[in-house]
PDB file of C-alpha atoms in Angstrom:
ATOM      1  CA  UNK A   1     234.152  55.151  63.408  1.00 42.00           C
ATOM      2  CA  UNK A   2     233.747  51.470  62.567  1.00 58.00           C
ATOM      3  CA  UNK A   3     234.934  48.514  64.605  1.00 78.00           C
ATOM      4  CA  UNK A   4     238.064  46.936  63.112  1.00 90.00           C
ATOM      5  CA  UNK A   5     238.029  43.161  63.399  1.00 97.00           C
ATOM      6  CA  UNK A   6     241.415  41.569  64.061  1.00 98.00           C
ATOM      7  CA  UNK A   7     242.020  37.880  63.404  1.00 98.00           C
ATOM      8  CA  UNK A   8     244.927  35.814  64.661  1.00 98.00           C
ATOM      9  CA  UNK A   9     246.525  32.954  62.748  1.00 99.00           C
ATOM     10  CA  UNK A  10     248.976  30.744  64.634  1.00 98.00           C
ATOM     11  CA  UNK A  11     250.774  28.010  62.708  1.00 98.00           C
ATOM     12  CA  UNK A  12     253.832  25.791  63.046  1.00 98.00           C
ATOM     13  CA  UNK A  13     257.029  25.014  61.205  1.00 97.00           C
ATOM     14  CA  UNK A  14     256.345  21.314  61.897  1.00 96.00           C
ATOM     15  CA  UNK A  15     253.304  21.354  59.598  1.00 96.00           C
ATOM     16  CA  UNK A  16     253.914  19.817  56.208  1.00 96.00           C
ATOM     17  CA  UNK A  17     251.431  22.111  54.447  1.00 97.00           C
ATOM     18  CA  UNK A  18     251.446  25.919  54.675  1.00 98.00           C
ATOM     19  CA  UNK A  19     248.034  26.146  56.310  1.00 98.00           C
ATOM     20  CA  UNK A  20     248.836  29.576  57.777  1.00 98.00           C
ATOM     21  CA  UNK A  21     249.195  31.152  54.351  1.00 98.00           C
ATOM     22  CA  UNK A  22     245.857  29.679  53.252  1.00 98.00           C
ATOM     23  CA  UNK A  23     244.098  30.822  56.439  1.00 98.00           C
ATOM     24  CA  UNK A  24     245.314  34.392  55.932  1.00 98.00           C
ATOM     25  CA  UNK A  25     244.063  34.390  52.318  1.00 98.00           C
ATOM     26  CA  UNK A  26     240.648  32.972  53.238  1.00 98.00           C
ATOM     27  CA  UNK A  27     240.143  35.368  56.149  1.00 98.00           C
ATOM     28  CA  UNK A  28     241.108  38.371  53.985  1.00 98.00           C
ATOM     29  CA  UNK A  29     238.723  37.218  51.255  1.00 98.00           C
ATOM     30  CA  UNK A  30     235.840  36.654  53.693  1.00 98.00           C
ATOM     31  CA  UNK A  31     236.433  39.905  55.589  1.00 97.00           C
ATOM     32  CA  UNK A  32     238.408  42.361  53.429  1.00 97.00           C
ATOM     33  CA  UNK A  33     238.059  45.077  56.068  1.00 96.00           C
ATOM     34  CA  UNK A  34     239.553  42.890  58.804  1.00 97.00           C
ATOM     35  CA  UNK A  35     243.180  42.722  59.839  1.00 98.00           C
ATOM     36  CA  UNK A  36     245.096  39.440  60.098  1.00 98.00           C
ATOM     37  CA  UNK A  37     248.073  38.842  62.363  1.00 98.00           C
ATOM     38  CA  UNK A  38     250.159  35.701  61.852  1.00 98.00           C
ATOM     39  CA  UNK A  39     252.402  34.095  64.457  1.00 98.00           C
ATOM     40  CA  UNK A  40     254.472  31.028  63.519  1.00 98.00           C
ATOM     41  CA  UNK A  41     255.962  28.733  66.172  1.00 98.00           C
ATOM     42  CA  UNK A  42     257.965  25.470  66.004  1.00 98.00           C
ATOM     43  CA  UNK A  43     255.320  22.929  67.039  1.00 96.00           C
ATOM     44  CA  UNK A  44     251.859  22.271  68.455  1.00 97.00           C
ATOM     45  CA  UNK A  45     252.850  22.639  72.107  1.00 97.00           C
ATOM     46  CA  UNK A  46     253.845  26.230  71.292  1.00 98.00           C
ATOM     47  CA  UNK A  47     250.411  27.109  69.886  1.00 98.00           C
ATOM     48  CA  UNK A  48     248.710  27.966  73.221  1.00 98.00           C
ATOM     49  CA  UNK A  49     251.141  30.782  74.017  1.00 98.00           C
ATOM     50  CA  UNK A  50     250.982  32.023  70.417  1.00 98.00           C
ATOM     51  CA  UNK A  51     247.183  32.123  70.625  1.00 98.00           C
ATOM     52  CA  UNK A  52     247.297  33.926  73.964  1.00 98.00           C
ATOM     53  CA  UNK A  53     249.799  36.486  72.690  1.00 98.00           C
ATOM     54  CA  UNK A  54     247.686  37.127  69.593  1.00 98.00           C
ATOM     55  CA  UNK A  55     244.635  37.707  71.780  1.00 98.00           C
ATOM     56  CA  UNK A  56     246.626  39.986  74.092  1.00 98.00           C
ATOM     57  CA  UNK A  57     247.729  41.955  70.999  1.00 98.00           C
ATOM     58  CA  UNK A  58     244.094  42.696  70.177  1.00 98.00           C
ATOM     59  CA  UNK A  59     242.867  39.735  68.110  1.00 98.00           C
ATOM     60  CA  UNK A  60     239.144  39.048  68.452  1.00 98.00           C
ATOM     61  CA  UNK A  61     239.529  35.382  67.512  1.00 98.00           C
ATOM     62  CA  UNK A  62     242.343  33.008  66.619  1.00 98.00           C
ATOM     63  CA  UNK A  63     242.758  29.961  64.437  1.00 99.00           C
ATOM     64  CA  UNK A  64     245.583  27.592  65.336  1.00 98.00           C
ATOM     65  CA  UNK A  65     246.990  25.277  62.691  1.00 98.00           C
ATOM     66  CA  UNK A  66     248.899  22.242  63.876  1.00 98.00           C
ATOM     67  CA  UNK A  67     250.256  18.985  62.537  1.00 97.00           C
ATOM     68  CA  UNK A  68     250.541  15.811  64.599  1.00 97.00           C
ATOM     69  CA  UNK A  69     252.875  12.941  63.745  1.00 96.00           C
ATOM     70  CA  UNK A  70     251.971   9.266  63.838  1.00 95.00           C
ATOM     71  CA  UNK A  71     253.581   8.174  67.130  1.00 96.00           C
ATOM     72  CA  UNK A  72     251.958   7.837  70.546  1.00 96.00           C
ATOM     73  CA  UNK A  73     254.279  10.587  71.815  1.00 96.00           C
ATOM     74  CA  UNK A  74     252.917  12.887  69.097  1.00 95.00           C
ATOM     75  CA  UNK A  75     249.368  12.141  70.247  1.00 96.00           C
ATOM     76  CA  UNK A  76     250.279  12.988  73.853  1.00 97.00           C
ATOM     77  CA  UNK A  77     251.832  16.245  72.665  1.00 96.00           C
ATOM     78  CA  UNK A  78     248.579  17.058  70.858  1.00 97.00           C
ATOM     79  CA  UNK A  79     246.561  16.305  73.989  1.00 97.00           C
ATOM     80  CA  UNK A  80     248.748  18.712  75.977  1.00 97.00           C
ATOM     81  CA  UNK A  81     248.413  21.389  73.295  1.00 98.00           C
ATOM     82  CA  UNK A  82     244.652  20.927  73.086  1.00 98.00           C
ATOM     83  CA  UNK A  83     244.255  21.342  76.841  1.00 98.00           C
ATOM     84  CA  UNK A  84     246.424  24.462  76.608  1.00 98.00           C
ATOM     85  CA  UNK A  85     244.255  25.919  73.835  1.00 98.00           C
ATOM     86  CA  UNK A  86     241.090  25.231  75.806  1.00 98.00           C
ATOM     87  CA  UNK A  87     242.673  26.945  78.800  1.00 98.00           C
ATOM     88  CA  UNK A  88     243.504  30.003  76.660  1.00 98.00           C
ATOM     89  CA  UNK A  89     239.882  30.195  75.531  1.00 98.00           C
ATOM     90  CA  UNK A  90     238.617  30.044  79.101  1.00 98.00           C
ATOM     91  CA  UNK A  91     241.174  32.576  80.355  1.00 98.00           C
ATOM     92  CA  UNK A  92     240.407  35.093  77.609  1.00 98.00           C
ATOM     93  CA  UNK A  93     236.757  34.371  76.690  1.00 97.00           C
ATOM     94  CA  UNK A  94     237.940  34.368  73.081  1.00 98.00           C
ATOM     95  CA  UNK A  95     237.416  31.721  70.419  1.00 98.00           C
ATOM     96  CA  UNK A  96     240.502  29.729  69.508  1.00 98.00           C
ATOM     97  CA  UNK A  97     239.624  27.351  66.692  1.00 98.00           C
ATOM     98  CA  UNK A  98     242.002  24.400  66.826  1.00 98.00           C
ATOM     99  CA  UNK A  99     242.687  23.052  63.342  1.00 98.00           C
ATOM    100  CA  UNK A 100     244.885  19.998  63.527  1.00 97.00           C
ATOM    101  CA  UNK A 101     245.895  17.416  60.962  1.00 98.00           C
ATOM    102  CA  UNK A 102     246.974  14.012  62.226  1.00 97.00           C
ATOM    103  CA  UNK A 103     249.358  12.128  59.946  1.00 96.00           C
ATOM    104  CA  UNK A 104     247.502   8.877  60.560  1.00 96.00           C
ATOM    105  CA  UNK A 105     244.328  10.325  59.003  1.00 96.00           C
ATOM    106  CA  UNK A 106     245.565   9.184  55.594  1.00 95.00           C
ATOM    107  CA  UNK A 107     248.322   7.010  54.189  1.00 92.00           C
ATOM    108  CA  UNK A 108     248.576   8.992  50.981  1.00 95.00           C
ATOM    109  CA  UNK A 109     250.408  12.338  51.276  1.00 96.00           C
ATOM    110  CA  UNK A 110     248.212  13.967  48.628  1.00 97.00           C
ATOM    111  CA  UNK A 111     245.109  13.018  50.643  1.00 97.00           C
ATOM    112  CA  UNK A 112     246.721  14.448  53.800  1.00 97.00           C
ATOM    113  CA  UNK A 113     247.293  17.704  51.946  1.00 97.00           C
ATOM    114  CA  UNK A 114     243.647  17.778  50.810  1.00 97.00           C
ATOM    115  CA  UNK A 115     242.487  17.239  54.411  1.00 98.00           C
ATOM    116  CA  UNK A 116     244.752  20.035  55.655  1.00 98.00           C
ATOM    117  CA  UNK A 117     243.614  22.528  53.030  1.00 98.00           C
ATOM    118  CA  UNK A 118     239.915  21.721  53.349  1.00 97.00           C
ATOM    119  CA  UNK A 119     239.990  21.848  57.140  1.00 98.00           C
ATOM    120  CA  UNK A 120     241.912  25.128  57.110  1.00 98.00           C
ATOM    121  CA  UNK A 121     239.607  26.721  54.558  1.00 98.00           C
ATOM    122  CA  UNK A 122     236.372  25.728  56.305  1.00 98.00           C
ATOM    123  CA  UNK A 123     237.533  26.674  59.793  1.00 98.00           C
ATOM    124  CA  UNK A 124     238.905  30.012  58.584  1.00 98.00           C
ATOM    125  CA  UNK A 125     235.400  30.813  57.348  1.00 98.00           C
ATOM    126  CA  UNK A 126     234.009  29.663  60.728  1.00 98.00           C
ATOM    127  CA  UNK A 127     236.369  32.046  62.520  1.00 98.00           C
ATOM    128  CA  UNK A 128     235.255  34.970  60.372  1.00 98.00           C
ATOM    129  CA  UNK A 129     231.602  34.157  61.020  1.00 98.00           C
ATOM    130  CA  UNK A 130     232.155  34.033  64.782  1.00 97.00           C
ATOM    131  CA  UNK A 131     234.209  37.236  64.933  1.00 97.00           C
ATOM    132  CA  UNK A 132     232.383  39.312  62.332  1.00 96.00           C
ATOM    133  CA  UNK A 133     228.834  38.043  62.730  1.00 95.00           C
ATOM    134  CA  UNK A 134     228.760  37.151  66.427  1.00 94.00           C
ATOM    135  CA  UNK A 135     228.019  34.184  68.621  1.00 93.00           C
ATOM    136  CA  UNK A 136     224.769  33.253  66.858  1.00 96.00           C
ATOM    137  CA  UNK A 137     226.393  33.069  63.400  1.00 96.00           C
ATOM    138  CA  UNK A 138     226.799  29.299  63.283  1.00 97.00           C
ATOM    139  CA  UNK A 139     223.449  28.428  64.903  1.00 97.00           C
ATOM    140  CA  UNK A 140     221.652  27.948  61.544  1.00 96.00           C
ATOM    141  CA  UNK A 141     224.258  25.279  60.717  1.00 96.00           C
ATOM    142  CA  UNK A 142     223.774  23.243  63.897  1.00 96.00           C
ATOM    143  CA  UNK A 143     222.987  19.572  63.356  1.00 96.00           C
ATOM    144  CA  UNK A 144     223.879  19.626  59.667  1.00 96.00           C
ATOM    145  CA  UNK A 145     226.690  17.066  59.908  1.00 96.00           C
ATOM    146  CA  UNK A 146     229.272  19.503  58.564  1.00 96.00           C
ATOM    147  CA  UNK A 147     232.833  18.212  58.478  1.00 94.00           C
ATOM    148  CA  UNK A 148     236.187  19.882  58.004  1.00 95.00           C
ATOM    149  CA  UNK A 149     238.750  17.895  56.062  1.00 93.00           C
ATOM    150  CA  UNK A 150     236.136  15.486  54.749  1.00 93.00           C
ATOM    151  CA  UNK A 151     232.845  15.558  52.868  1.00 92.00           C
ATOM    152  CA  UNK A 152     229.913  16.614  54.995  1.00 94.00           C
ATOM    153  CA  UNK A 153     228.137  13.705  56.699  1.00 95.00           C
ATOM    154  CA  UNK A 154     224.726  15.348  56.447  1.00 95.00           C
ATOM    155  CA  UNK A 155     221.764  15.365  58.765  1.00 95.00           C
ATOM    156  CA  UNK A 156     219.979  12.331  60.131  1.00 95.00           C
ATOM    157  CA  UNK A 157     216.248  12.783  59.626  1.00 82.00           C
TER     158      UNK A 157
END
């Protein structure tokens, strides 16, 4: 009997790009034998409980997909959500990859969409590597200047 890997995808209705749908597609492509469970909540402050519930339902790793507005209040909300996601990881000893797009990352909406899709795609692959291949899976990539949402920065020799 083989081990069935279960991935969690938590996204929000506040996001302006359907990152959850993309994450599910990428995870299924990278690990066709895995199962994906999706949980959609209103906003980023709801992501920690969604991640925790996904883990409690059997998920071996979770990707959270959030969108942060431009105001200072939005940034404080993200800080609270980020602390919550870190707490979930520590409580459960399970990876929760926080993928967040901040509206002030780009003025152009098309560029914001590109950032969201690239970041989602790359981190979905990272989640699969961690869950399927184990805790050493990303070690060969350490120090490579890899970026999500942007072109890779590259190594400094």
